[in-house]
Amino acid sequence: MHGSAHPRVKDTPRPASSPGPERAPLAVPSPVPAALLVAATGVLGLAGAAFALSGAWAAAAGAVVGLGAGALLITQARRLDRDRAALEARASAAEAARAQAEADNLAKSRFLAEMSHELRTPLNTVMGFSEMMADEVLGPHRIPAYAGYARDILASGRHLLALADDLLDLARIESGHRVLLETPVHLERLGQECLAMMAPDARAHQLALGQDSHGPAHLWGDERAVRQMALNLLANAVKFTPAGGEVRLVTGRDETGAPFLAVEDTGPGVAESELPLDDARHRESRLDVNSGRGAGLGLAIVRGLAQLHGGTFQLTRRATGGTRALVCFPASRALRVAA
């Protein structure tokens, strides 16, 4: 007996879907077509309702009212569309300007870092040979004035090297390459060491140095960075304080328990036109006529290092005259010391 053969239906293989071109992002629809639809619906609705209630004349009046409302909606929608386009254009321009500013700042920081690095090698050579000539290592000078010239060259070389170091530090801070190596820091002891380092300069300027401690202050931070901040503030105070004045270093904790470091001087102070001190480099842009110094970047470095610690830097006038430079660290960085 032959059974009826049923033909097998073969599954047709589906073509493999190709990735195809990448879809463009959906554009934000304009509110104008939506307003047209709303206006048309309003016209028909008002006309229908008026015709059902009062006849043809009311329907015509309703249609006129609906057309007026629709025209108003269209006008408002077009205005919104124009405002939105203008806002998007301004946002795009602002974003492009921000990106360009960041690129320019990064390029500046790289340039400063490379320039300061390239300056160090020839400056070290100049300083080495000038020191040898000033000390007459290879024998006395036939003309004594040459020794004085060599000492002047050595002093100028050291000044340029310090400026190159400041540029390098500032470039590292602004470019985000300055990394904190954090350890426990004893502020009072560190202040004593900094005052001892500044004592020769203070004696040369006929200034008195002092220290005040408002209780023990220990913090978790980069000791080298904190030392650099203290030395920069002390050097700046010594530079701007006239002979016979006083410079004091103050350490401790404020009423919130936050560790702080302050340097107070009896110098001419900060002019009212310079406050608030938005740019820490502003005060040091002036040239000290007596010493010929004043091109340093110490305050800008202090502000950058303070911000890396999460702290703040303030420069204010003292009520008794002079300037108070304050670095305040976060209270979270304060360390408790066992009695």
PDB file of C-alpha atoms in Angstrom, residues 9-271:
ATOM      1  CA  VAL A   9       8.813  22.339   2.962  1.00  0.00           C
ATOM      2  CA  LYS A  10      12.393  23.500   3.161  1.00  0.00           C
ATOM      3  CA  ASP A  11      13.182  26.340   5.494  1.00  0.00           C
ATOM      4  CA  THR A  12      14.357  29.198   3.428  1.00  0.00           C
ATOM      5  CA  PRO A  13      17.489  30.553   5.036  1.00  0.00           C
ATOM      6  CA  ARG A  14      17.166  34.162   6.053  1.00  0.00           C
ATOM      7  CA  PRO A  15      19.768  36.446   4.610  1.00  0.00           C
ATOM      8  CA  ALA A  16      22.302  37.541   7.168  1.00  0.00           C
ATOM      9  CA  SER A  17      21.602  41.031   8.255  1.00  0.00           C
ATOM     10  CA  SER A  18      24.426  43.318   7.263  1.00  0.00           C
ATOM     11  CA  PRO A  19      25.483  45.935   9.690  1.00  0.00           C
ATOM     12  CA  GLY A  20      24.553  48.617   7.203  1.00  0.00           C
ATOM     13  CA  PRO A  21      25.376  52.246   7.572  1.00  0.00           C
ATOM     14  CA  GLU A  22      25.392  53.708  11.062  1.00  0.00           C
ATOM     15  CA  ARG A  23      22.139  55.392  11.907  1.00  0.00           C
ATOM     16  CA  ALA A  24      22.256  59.071  12.426  1.00  0.00           C
ATOM     17  CA  PRO A  25      20.982  60.332  15.784  1.00  0.00           C
ATOM     18  CA  LEU A  26      17.378  61.324  15.789  1.00  0.00           C
ATOM     19  CA  ALA A  27      16.872  65.025  15.426  1.00  0.00           C
ATOM     20  CA  VAL A  28      14.761  66.825  17.971  1.00  0.00           C
ATOM     21  CA  PRO A  29      11.423  67.560  16.269  1.00  0.00           C
ATOM     22  CA  SER A  30      10.433  71.138  15.836  1.00  0.00           C
ATOM     23  CA  PRO A  31       7.356  72.262  17.780  1.00  0.00           C
ATOM     24  CA  VAL A  32       5.845  73.953  14.681  1.00  0.00           C
ATOM     25  CA  PRO A  33       4.115  70.836  13.131  1.00  0.00           C
ATOM     26  CA  ALA A  34       2.727  69.940  16.528  1.00  0.00           C
ATOM     27  CA  ALA A  35       1.313  73.431  16.867  1.00  0.00           C
ATOM     28  CA  LEU A  36      -0.311  73.152  13.444  1.00  0.00           C
ATOM     29  CA  LEU A  37      -1.970  69.883  14.441  1.00  0.00           C
ATOM     30  CA  VAL A  38      -3.194  71.401  17.699  1.00  0.00           C
ATOM     31  CA  ALA A  39      -4.527  74.440  15.866  1.00  0.00           C
ATOM     32  CA  ALA A  40      -6.375  72.324  13.259  1.00  0.00           C
ATOM     33  CA  THR A  41      -7.882  70.141  15.947  1.00  0.00           C
ATOM     34  CA  GLY A  42      -8.985  73.227  17.841  1.00  0.00           C
ATOM     35  CA  VAL A  43     -10.605  74.721  14.738  1.00  0.00           C
ATOM     36  CA  LEU A  44     -12.542  71.557  13.951  1.00  0.00           C
ATOM     37  CA  GLY A  45     -13.540  71.070  17.562  1.00  0.00           C
ATOM     38  CA  LEU A  46     -14.813  74.599  18.021  1.00  0.00           C
ATOM     39  CA  ALA A  47     -16.617  74.590  14.694  1.00  0.00           C
ATOM     40  CA  GLY A  48     -18.281  71.243  15.368  1.00  0.00           C
ATOM     41  CA  ALA A  49     -19.370  72.231  18.832  1.00  0.00           C
ATOM     42  CA  ALA A  50     -20.754  75.559  17.678  1.00  0.00           C
ATOM     43  CA  PHE A  51     -22.613  73.988  14.734  1.00  0.00           C
ATOM     44  CA  ALA A  52     -24.215  71.419  17.001  1.00  0.00           C
ATOM     45  CA  LEU A  53     -25.352  74.073  19.417  1.00  0.00           C
ATOM     46  CA  SER A  54     -26.343  77.149  17.414  1.00  0.00           C
ATOM     47  CA  GLY A  55     -26.143  76.474  13.710  1.00  0.00           C
ATOM     48  CA  ALA A  56     -24.053  77.748  10.814  1.00  0.00           C
ATOM     49  CA  TRP A  57     -23.380  81.307  12.076  1.00  0.00           C
ATOM     50  CA  ALA A  58     -22.029  80.083  15.383  1.00  0.00           C
ATOM     51  CA  ALA A  59     -19.988  77.478  13.534  1.00  0.00           C
ATOM     52  CA  ALA A  60     -18.427  80.195  11.390  1.00  0.00           C
ATOM     53  CA  ALA A  61     -17.652  82.288  14.461  1.00  0.00           C
ATOM     54  CA  GLY A  62     -16.110  79.275  16.151  1.00  0.00           C
ATOM     55  CA  ALA A  63     -13.999  78.602  13.084  1.00  0.00           C
ATOM     56  CA  VAL A  64     -12.695  82.174  13.107  1.00  0.00           C
ATOM     57  CA  VAL A  65     -11.828  81.910  16.792  1.00  0.00           C
ATOM     58  CA  GLY A  66     -10.124  78.572  16.178  1.00  0.00           C
ATOM     59  CA  LEU A  67      -8.103  79.989  13.283  1.00  0.00           C
ATOM     60  CA  GLY A  68      -6.984  82.899  15.450  1.00  0.00           C
ATOM     61  CA  ALA A  69      -5.940  80.562  18.232  1.00  0.00           C
ATOM     62  CA  GLY A  70      -4.101  78.352  15.757  1.00  0.00           C
ATOM     63  CA  ALA A  71      -2.248  81.313  14.258  1.00  0.00           C
ATOM     64  CA  LEU A  72      -1.209  82.439  17.731  1.00  0.00           C
ATOM     65  CA  LEU A  73       0.042  78.960  18.573  1.00  0.00           C
ATOM     66  CA  ILE A  74       2.013  78.794  15.341  1.00  0.00           C
ATOM     67  CA  THR A  75       3.627  82.160  16.022  1.00  0.00           C
ATOM     68  CA  GLN A  76       4.602  81.110  19.533  1.00  0.00           C
ATOM     69  CA  ALA A  77       5.948  77.772  18.287  1.00  0.00           C
ATOM     70  CA  ARG A  78       8.093  79.447  15.650  1.00  0.00           C
ATOM     71  CA  ARG A  79       9.439  81.859  18.238  1.00  0.00           C
ATOM     72  CA  LEU A  80      10.281  78.970  20.543  1.00  0.00           C
ATOM     73  CA  ASP A  81      11.977  77.201  17.658  1.00  0.00           C
ATOM     74  CA  ARG A  82      14.132  80.245  16.927  1.00  0.00           C
ATOM     75  CA  ASP A  83      14.982  80.699  20.607  1.00  0.00           C
ATOM     76  CA  ARG A  84      15.943  77.057  20.902  1.00  0.00           C
ATOM     77  CA  ALA A  85      18.203  77.261  17.852  1.00  0.00           C
ATOM     78  CA  ALA A  86      19.878  80.397  19.201  1.00  0.00           C
ATOM     79  CA  LEU A  87      20.378  78.747  22.599  1.00  0.00           C
ATOM     80  CA  GLU A  88      21.920  75.652  21.006  1.00  0.00           C
ATOM     81  CA  ALA A  89      24.247  77.854  18.953  1.00  0.00           C
ATOM     82  CA  ARG A  90      25.384  79.740  22.051  1.00  0.00           C
ATOM     83  CA  ALA A  91      25.921  76.495  23.952  1.00  0.00           C
ATOM     84  CA  SER A  92      28.010  75.089  21.100  1.00  0.00           C
ATOM     85  CA  ALA A  93      30.098  78.265  20.945  1.00  0.00           C
ATOM     86  CA  ALA A  94      30.647  78.215  24.711  1.00  0.00           C
ATOM     87  CA  GLU A  95      31.710  74.556  24.607  1.00  0.00           C
ATOM     88  CA  ALA A  96      34.127  75.234  21.762  1.00  0.00           C
ATOM     89  CA  ALA A  97      35.593  78.200  23.652  1.00  0.00           C
ATOM     90  CA  ARG A  98      36.010  76.107  26.803  1.00  0.00           C
ATOM     91  CA  ALA A  99      37.773  73.326  24.900  1.00  0.00           C
ATOM     92  CA  GLN A 100      40.060  75.853  23.217  1.00  0.00           C
ATOM     93  CA  ALA A 101      40.889  77.484  26.559  1.00  0.00           C
ATOM     94  CA  GLU A 102      41.764  74.110  28.090  1.00  0.00           C
ATOM     95  CA  ALA A 103      43.977  73.263  25.112  1.00  0.00           C
ATOM     96  CA  ASP A 104      45.722  76.648  25.325  1.00  0.00           C
ATOM     97  CA  ASN A 105      46.285  76.257  29.067  1.00  0.00           C
ATOM     98  CA  LEU A 106      47.739  72.774  28.594  1.00  0.00           C
ATOM     99  CA  ALA A 107      50.019  74.019  25.816  1.00  0.00           C
ATOM    100  CA  LYS A 108      51.184  76.874  28.057  1.00  0.00           C
ATOM    101  CA  SER A 109      51.940  74.510  30.922  1.00  0.00           C
ATOM    102  CA  ARG A 110      53.906  72.195  28.642  1.00  0.00           C
ATOM    103  CA  PHE A 111      55.860  75.133  27.239  1.00  0.00           C
ATOM    104  CA  LEU A 112      56.732  76.408  30.712  1.00  0.00           C
ATOM    105  CA  ALA A 113      57.820  72.952  31.838  1.00  0.00           C
ATOM    106  CA  GLU A 114      60.035  72.424  28.794  1.00  0.00           C
ATOM    107  CA  MET A 115      61.486  75.930  28.965  1.00  0.00           C
ATOM    108  CA  SER A 116      62.341  75.709  32.653  1.00  0.00           C
ATOM    109  CA  HIS A 117      63.905  72.281  32.115  1.00  0.00           C
ATOM    110  CA  GLU A 118      66.043  73.568  29.248  1.00  0.00           C
ATOM    111  CA  LEU A 119      67.189  76.545  31.328  1.00  0.00           C
ATOM    112  CA  ARG A 120      68.527  74.460  34.191  1.00  0.00           C
ATOM    113  CA  THR A 121      71.453  72.867  32.336  1.00  0.00           C
ATOM    114  CA  PRO A 122      73.117  76.061  31.062  1.00  0.00           C
ATOM    115  CA  LEU A 123      72.352  77.861  34.321  1.00  0.00           C
ATOM    116  CA  ASN A 124      74.086  75.160  36.355  1.00  0.00           C
ATOM    117  CA  THR A 125      77.131  75.544  34.124  1.00  0.00           C
ATOM    118  CA  VAL A 126      77.147  79.326  34.502  1.00  0.00           C
ATOM    119  CA  MET A 127      76.737  79.073  38.261  1.00  0.00           C
ATOM    120  CA  GLY A 128      79.476  76.466  38.616  1.00  0.00           C
ATOM    121  CA  PHE A 129      82.130  78.380  36.702  1.00  0.00           C
ATOM    122  CA  SER A 130      81.174  81.744  38.209  1.00  0.00           C
ATOM    123  CA  GLU A 131      81.470  80.252  41.694  1.00  0.00           C
ATOM    124  CA  MET A 132      84.913  78.896  40.846  1.00  0.00           C
ATOM    125  CA  MET A 133      85.986  82.338  39.589  1.00  0.00           C
ATOM    126  CA  ALA A 134      84.479  84.113  42.595  1.00  0.00           C
ATOM    127  CA  ASP A 135      86.344  81.807  44.997  1.00  0.00           C
ATOM    128  CA  GLU A 136      89.518  82.030  42.881  1.00  0.00           C
ATOM    129  CA  VAL A 137      89.857  78.245  42.841  1.00  0.00           C
ATOM    130  CA  LEU A 138      92.471  78.283  40.055  1.00  0.00           C
ATOM    131  CA  GLY A 139      94.362  81.223  41.435  1.00  0.00           C
ATOM    132  CA  PRO A 140      93.930  84.902  42.306  1.00  0.00           C
ATOM    133  CA  HIS A 141      92.618  87.356  39.750  1.00  0.00           C
ATOM    134  CA  ARG A 142      95.088  89.855  38.364  1.00  0.00           C
ATOM    135  CA  ILE A 143      92.275  92.429  38.521  1.00  0.00           C
ATOM    136  CA  PRO A 144      90.345  92.261  41.846  1.00  0.00           C
ATOM    137  CA  ALA A 145      87.128  93.594  40.257  1.00  0.00           C
ATOM    138  CA  TYR A 146      86.754  90.321  38.361  1.00  0.00           C
ATOM    139  CA  ALA A 147      85.923  88.524  41.593  1.00  0.00           C
ATOM    140  CA  GLY A 148      83.057  90.942  42.188  1.00  0.00           C
ATOM    141  CA  TYR A 149      81.783  90.426  38.652  1.00  0.00           C
ATOM    142  CA  ALA A 150      81.869  86.664  39.158  1.00  0.00           C
ATOM    143  CA  ARG A 151      79.833  86.980  42.365  1.00  0.00           C
ATOM    144  CA  ASP A 152      77.257  89.105  40.525  1.00  0.00           C
ATOM    145  CA  ILE A 153      77.013  86.465  37.789  1.00  0.00           C
ATOM    146  CA  LEU A 154      76.578  83.764  40.429  1.00  0.00           C
ATOM    147  CA  ALA A 155      73.796  85.696  42.195  1.00  0.00           C
ATOM    148  CA  SER A 156      71.990  86.345  38.905  1.00  0.00           C
ATOM    149  CA  GLY A 157      72.289  82.688  37.933  1.00  0.00           C
ATOM    150  CA  ARG A 158      70.796  81.588  41.243  1.00  0.00           C
ATOM    151  CA  HIS A 159      67.922  84.024  40.792  1.00  0.00           C
ATOM    152  CA  LEU A 160      67.208  82.697  37.293  1.00  0.00           C
ATOM    153  CA  LEU A 161      67.407  79.117  38.537  1.00  0.00           C
ATOM    154  CA  ALA A 162      64.899  79.876  41.294  1.00  0.00           C
ATOM    155  CA  LEU A 163      62.590  81.442  38.713  1.00  0.00           C
ATOM    156  CA  ALA A 164      62.937  78.363  36.468  1.00  0.00           C
ATOM    157  CA  ASP A 165      62.080  76.138  39.429  1.00  0.00           C
ATOM    158  CA  ASP A 166      58.994  78.260  40.160  1.00  0.00           C
ATOM    159  CA  LEU A 167      57.876  78.006  36.530  1.00  0.00           C
ATOM    160  CA  LEU A 168      58.339  74.252  36.578  1.00  0.00           C
ATOM    161  CA  ASP A 169      56.397  73.860  39.823  1.00  0.00           C
ATOM    162  CA  LEU A 170      53.566  76.070  38.570  1.00  0.00           C
ATOM    163  CA  ALA A 171      53.390  74.176  35.272  1.00  0.00           C
ATOM    164  CA  ARG A 172      53.177  70.862  37.111  1.00  0.00           C
ATOM    165  CA  ILE A 173      50.397  72.140  39.349  1.00  0.00           C
ATOM    166  CA  GLU A 174      48.316  73.640  36.521  1.00  0.00           C
ATOM    167  CA  SER A 175      48.742  70.596  34.278  1.00  0.00           C
ATOM    168  CA  GLY A 176      47.736  68.200  37.067  1.00  0.00           C
ATOM    169  CA  HIS A 177      51.111  66.406  37.194  1.00  0.00           C
ATOM    170  CA  ARG A 178      51.938  67.479  40.752  1.00  0.00           C
ATOM    171  CA  VAL A 179      51.275  64.460  42.963  1.00  0.00           C
ATOM    172  CA  LEU A 180      51.079  64.727  46.742  1.00  0.00           C
ATOM    173  CA  LEU A 181      53.226  62.338  48.790  1.00  0.00           C
ATOM    174  CA  GLU A 182      51.236  62.442  52.015  1.00  0.00           C
ATOM    175  CA  THR A 183      52.658  61.760  55.478  1.00  0.00           C
ATOM    176  CA  PRO A 184      52.008  63.145  58.975  1.00  0.00           C
ATOM    177  CA  VAL A 185      53.220  66.771  59.187  1.00  0.00           C
ATOM    178  CA  HIS A 186      54.023  68.618  62.420  1.00  0.00           C
ATOM    179  CA  LEU A 187      53.244  72.241  61.562  1.00  0.00           C
ATOM    180  CA  GLU A 188      54.958  73.860  64.560  1.00  0.00           C
ATOM    181  CA  ARG A 189      58.219  71.957  64.050  1.00  0.00           C
ATOM    182  CA  LEU A 190      58.134  72.577  60.308  1.00  0.00           C
ATOM    183  CA  GLY A 191      57.641  76.289  60.977  1.00  0.00           C
ATOM    184  CA  GLN A 192      60.705  76.390  63.218  1.00  0.00           C
ATOM    185  CA  GLU A 193      62.819  74.814  60.484  1.00  0.00           C
ATOM    186  CA  CYS A 194      61.539  77.304  57.889  1.00  0.00           C
ATOM    187  CA  LEU A 195      62.286  80.263  60.168  1.00  0.00           C
ATOM    188  CA  ALA A 196      65.823  78.979  60.660  1.00  0.00           C
ATOM    189  CA  MET A 197      66.265  78.786  56.881  1.00  0.00           C
ATOM    190  CA  MET A 198      64.984  82.361  56.431  1.00  0.00           C
ATOM    191  CA  ALA A 199      67.082  83.824  59.268  1.00  0.00           C
ATOM    192  CA  PRO A 200      70.018  84.935  57.038  1.00  0.00           C
ATOM    193  CA  ASP A 201      67.706  86.817  54.661  1.00  0.00           C
ATOM    194  CA  ALA A 202      65.878  88.406  57.596  1.00  0.00           C
ATOM    195  CA  ARG A 203      69.170  89.617  59.103  1.00  0.00           C
ATOM    196  CA  ALA A 204      70.240  91.023  55.738  1.00  0.00           C
ATOM    197  CA  HIS A 205      66.969  92.999  55.573  1.00  0.00           C
ATOM    198  CA  GLN A 206      67.214  93.974  59.280  1.00  0.00           C
ATOM    199  CA  LEU A 207      63.949  92.206  60.115  1.00  0.00           C
ATOM    200  CA  ALA A 208      62.840  90.334  63.227  1.00  0.00           C
ATOM    201  CA  LEU A 209      61.424  86.836  62.869  1.00  0.00           C
ATOM    202  CA  GLY A 210      58.993  85.277  65.334  1.00  0.00           C
ATOM    203  CA  GLN A 211      56.635  82.340  65.762  1.00  0.00           C
ATOM    204  CA  ASP A 212      53.271  81.905  67.445  1.00  0.00           C
ATOM    205  CA  SER A 213      51.613  78.558  68.131  1.00  0.00           C
ATOM    206  CA  HIS A 214      47.876  78.221  68.775  1.00  0.00           C
ATOM    207  CA  GLY A 215      48.100  74.705  70.112  1.00  0.00           C
ATOM    208  CA  PRO A 216      49.590  71.577  68.532  1.00  0.00           C
ATOM    209  CA  ALA A 217      48.728  71.169  64.888  1.00  0.00           C
ATOM    210  CA  HIS A 218      49.370  67.943  63.020  1.00  0.00           C
ATOM    211  CA  LEU A 219      47.982  67.240  59.583  1.00  0.00           C
ATOM    212  CA  TRP A 220      48.044  64.578  56.898  1.00  0.00           C
ATOM    213  CA  GLY A 221      49.671  66.129  53.846  1.00  0.00           C
ATOM    214  CA  ASP A 222      52.712  66.497  51.630  1.00  0.00           C
ATOM    215  CA  GLU A 223      55.485  67.760  53.926  1.00  0.00           C
ATOM    216  CA  ARG A 224      57.595  69.064  51.031  1.00  0.00           C
ATOM    217  CA  ALA A 225      54.621  70.986  49.648  1.00  0.00           C
ATOM    218  CA  VAL A 226      53.727  72.446  53.073  1.00  0.00           C
ATOM    219  CA  ARG A 227      57.362  73.453  53.590  1.00  0.00           C
ATOM    220  CA  GLN A 228      57.396  75.115  50.165  1.00  0.00           C
ATOM    221  CA  MET A 229      54.236  77.052  51.017  1.00  0.00           C
ATOM    222  CA  ALA A 230      55.718  78.283  54.301  1.00  0.00           C
ATOM    223  CA  LEU A 231      59.015  79.291  52.705  1.00  0.00           C
ATOM    224  CA  ASN A 232      57.306  81.097  49.829  1.00  0.00           C
ATOM    225  CA  LEU A 233      55.109  83.085  52.211  1.00  0.00           C
ATOM    226  CA  LEU A 234      58.040  83.928  54.466  1.00  0.00           C
ATOM    227  CA  ALA A 235      60.205  84.972  51.507  1.00  0.00           C
ATOM    228  CA  ASN A 236      57.408  87.153  50.163  1.00  0.00           C
ATOM    229  CA  ALA A 237      56.934  88.818  53.563  1.00  0.00           C
ATOM    230  CA  VAL A 238      60.665  89.432  53.975  1.00  0.00           C
ATOM    231  CA  LYS A 239      60.826  90.890  50.491  1.00  0.00           C
ATOM    232  CA  PHE A 240      58.049  93.451  51.026  1.00  0.00           C
ATOM    233  CA  THR A 241      58.675  94.381  54.668  1.00  0.00           C
ATOM    234  CA  PRO A 242      60.941  97.434  55.171  1.00  0.00           C
ATOM    235  CA  ALA A 243      63.956  97.411  57.483  1.00  0.00           C
ATOM    236  CA  GLY A 244      63.073  97.401  61.161  1.00  0.00           C
ATOM    237  CA  GLY A 245      59.856  95.461  60.590  1.00  0.00           C
ATOM    238  CA  GLU A 246      58.748  92.060  61.823  1.00  0.00           C
ATOM    239  CA  VAL A 247      57.596  88.823  60.192  1.00  0.00           C
ATOM    240  CA  ARG A 248      55.773  86.180  62.247  1.00  0.00           C
ATOM    241  CA  LEU A 249      54.805  82.617  61.437  1.00  0.00           C
ATOM    242  CA  VAL A 250      51.594  81.404  63.083  1.00  0.00           C
ATOM    243  CA  THR A 251      50.433  77.775  63.236  1.00  0.00           C
ATOM    244  CA  GLY A 252      47.562  76.000  64.968  1.00  0.00           C
ATOM    245  CA  ARG A 253      43.914  75.059  64.540  1.00  0.00           C
ATOM    246  CA  ASP A 254      40.920  77.313  64.068  1.00  0.00           C
ATOM    247  CA  GLU A 255      37.563  77.066  65.857  1.00  0.00           C
ATOM    248  CA  THR A 256      36.452  74.252  63.524  1.00  0.00           C
ATOM    249  CA  GLY A 257      39.571  72.177  64.225  1.00  0.00           C
ATOM    250  CA  ALA A 258      41.100  72.839  60.794  1.00  0.00           C
ATOM    251  CA  PRO A 259      44.918  73.165  60.765  1.00  0.00           C
ATOM    252  CA  PHE A 260      46.247  76.456  59.427  1.00  0.00           C
ATOM    253  CA  LEU A 261      49.495  78.175  58.580  1.00  0.00           C
ATOM    254  CA  ALA A 262      49.760  81.966  58.491  1.00  0.00           C
ATOM    255  CA  VAL A 263      52.505  84.533  57.897  1.00  0.00           C
ATOM    256  CA  GLU A 264      52.018  88.080  59.192  1.00  0.00           C
ATOM    257  CA  ASP A 265      54.240  91.061  58.409  1.00  0.00           C
ATOM    258  CA  THR A 266      54.412  94.761  59.168  1.00  0.00           C
ATOM    259  CA  GLY A 267      55.019  95.806  55.572  1.00  0.00           C
ATOM    260  CA  PRO A 268      53.022  98.246  53.440  1.00  0.00           C
ATOM    261  CA  GLY A 269      50.175  95.743  53.110  1.00  0.00           C
ATOM    262  CA  VAL A 270      47.929  95.034  50.153  1.00  0.00           C
ATOM    263  CA  ALA A 271      46.188  97.931  48.426  1.00  0.00           C
TER     264      ALA A 271
END
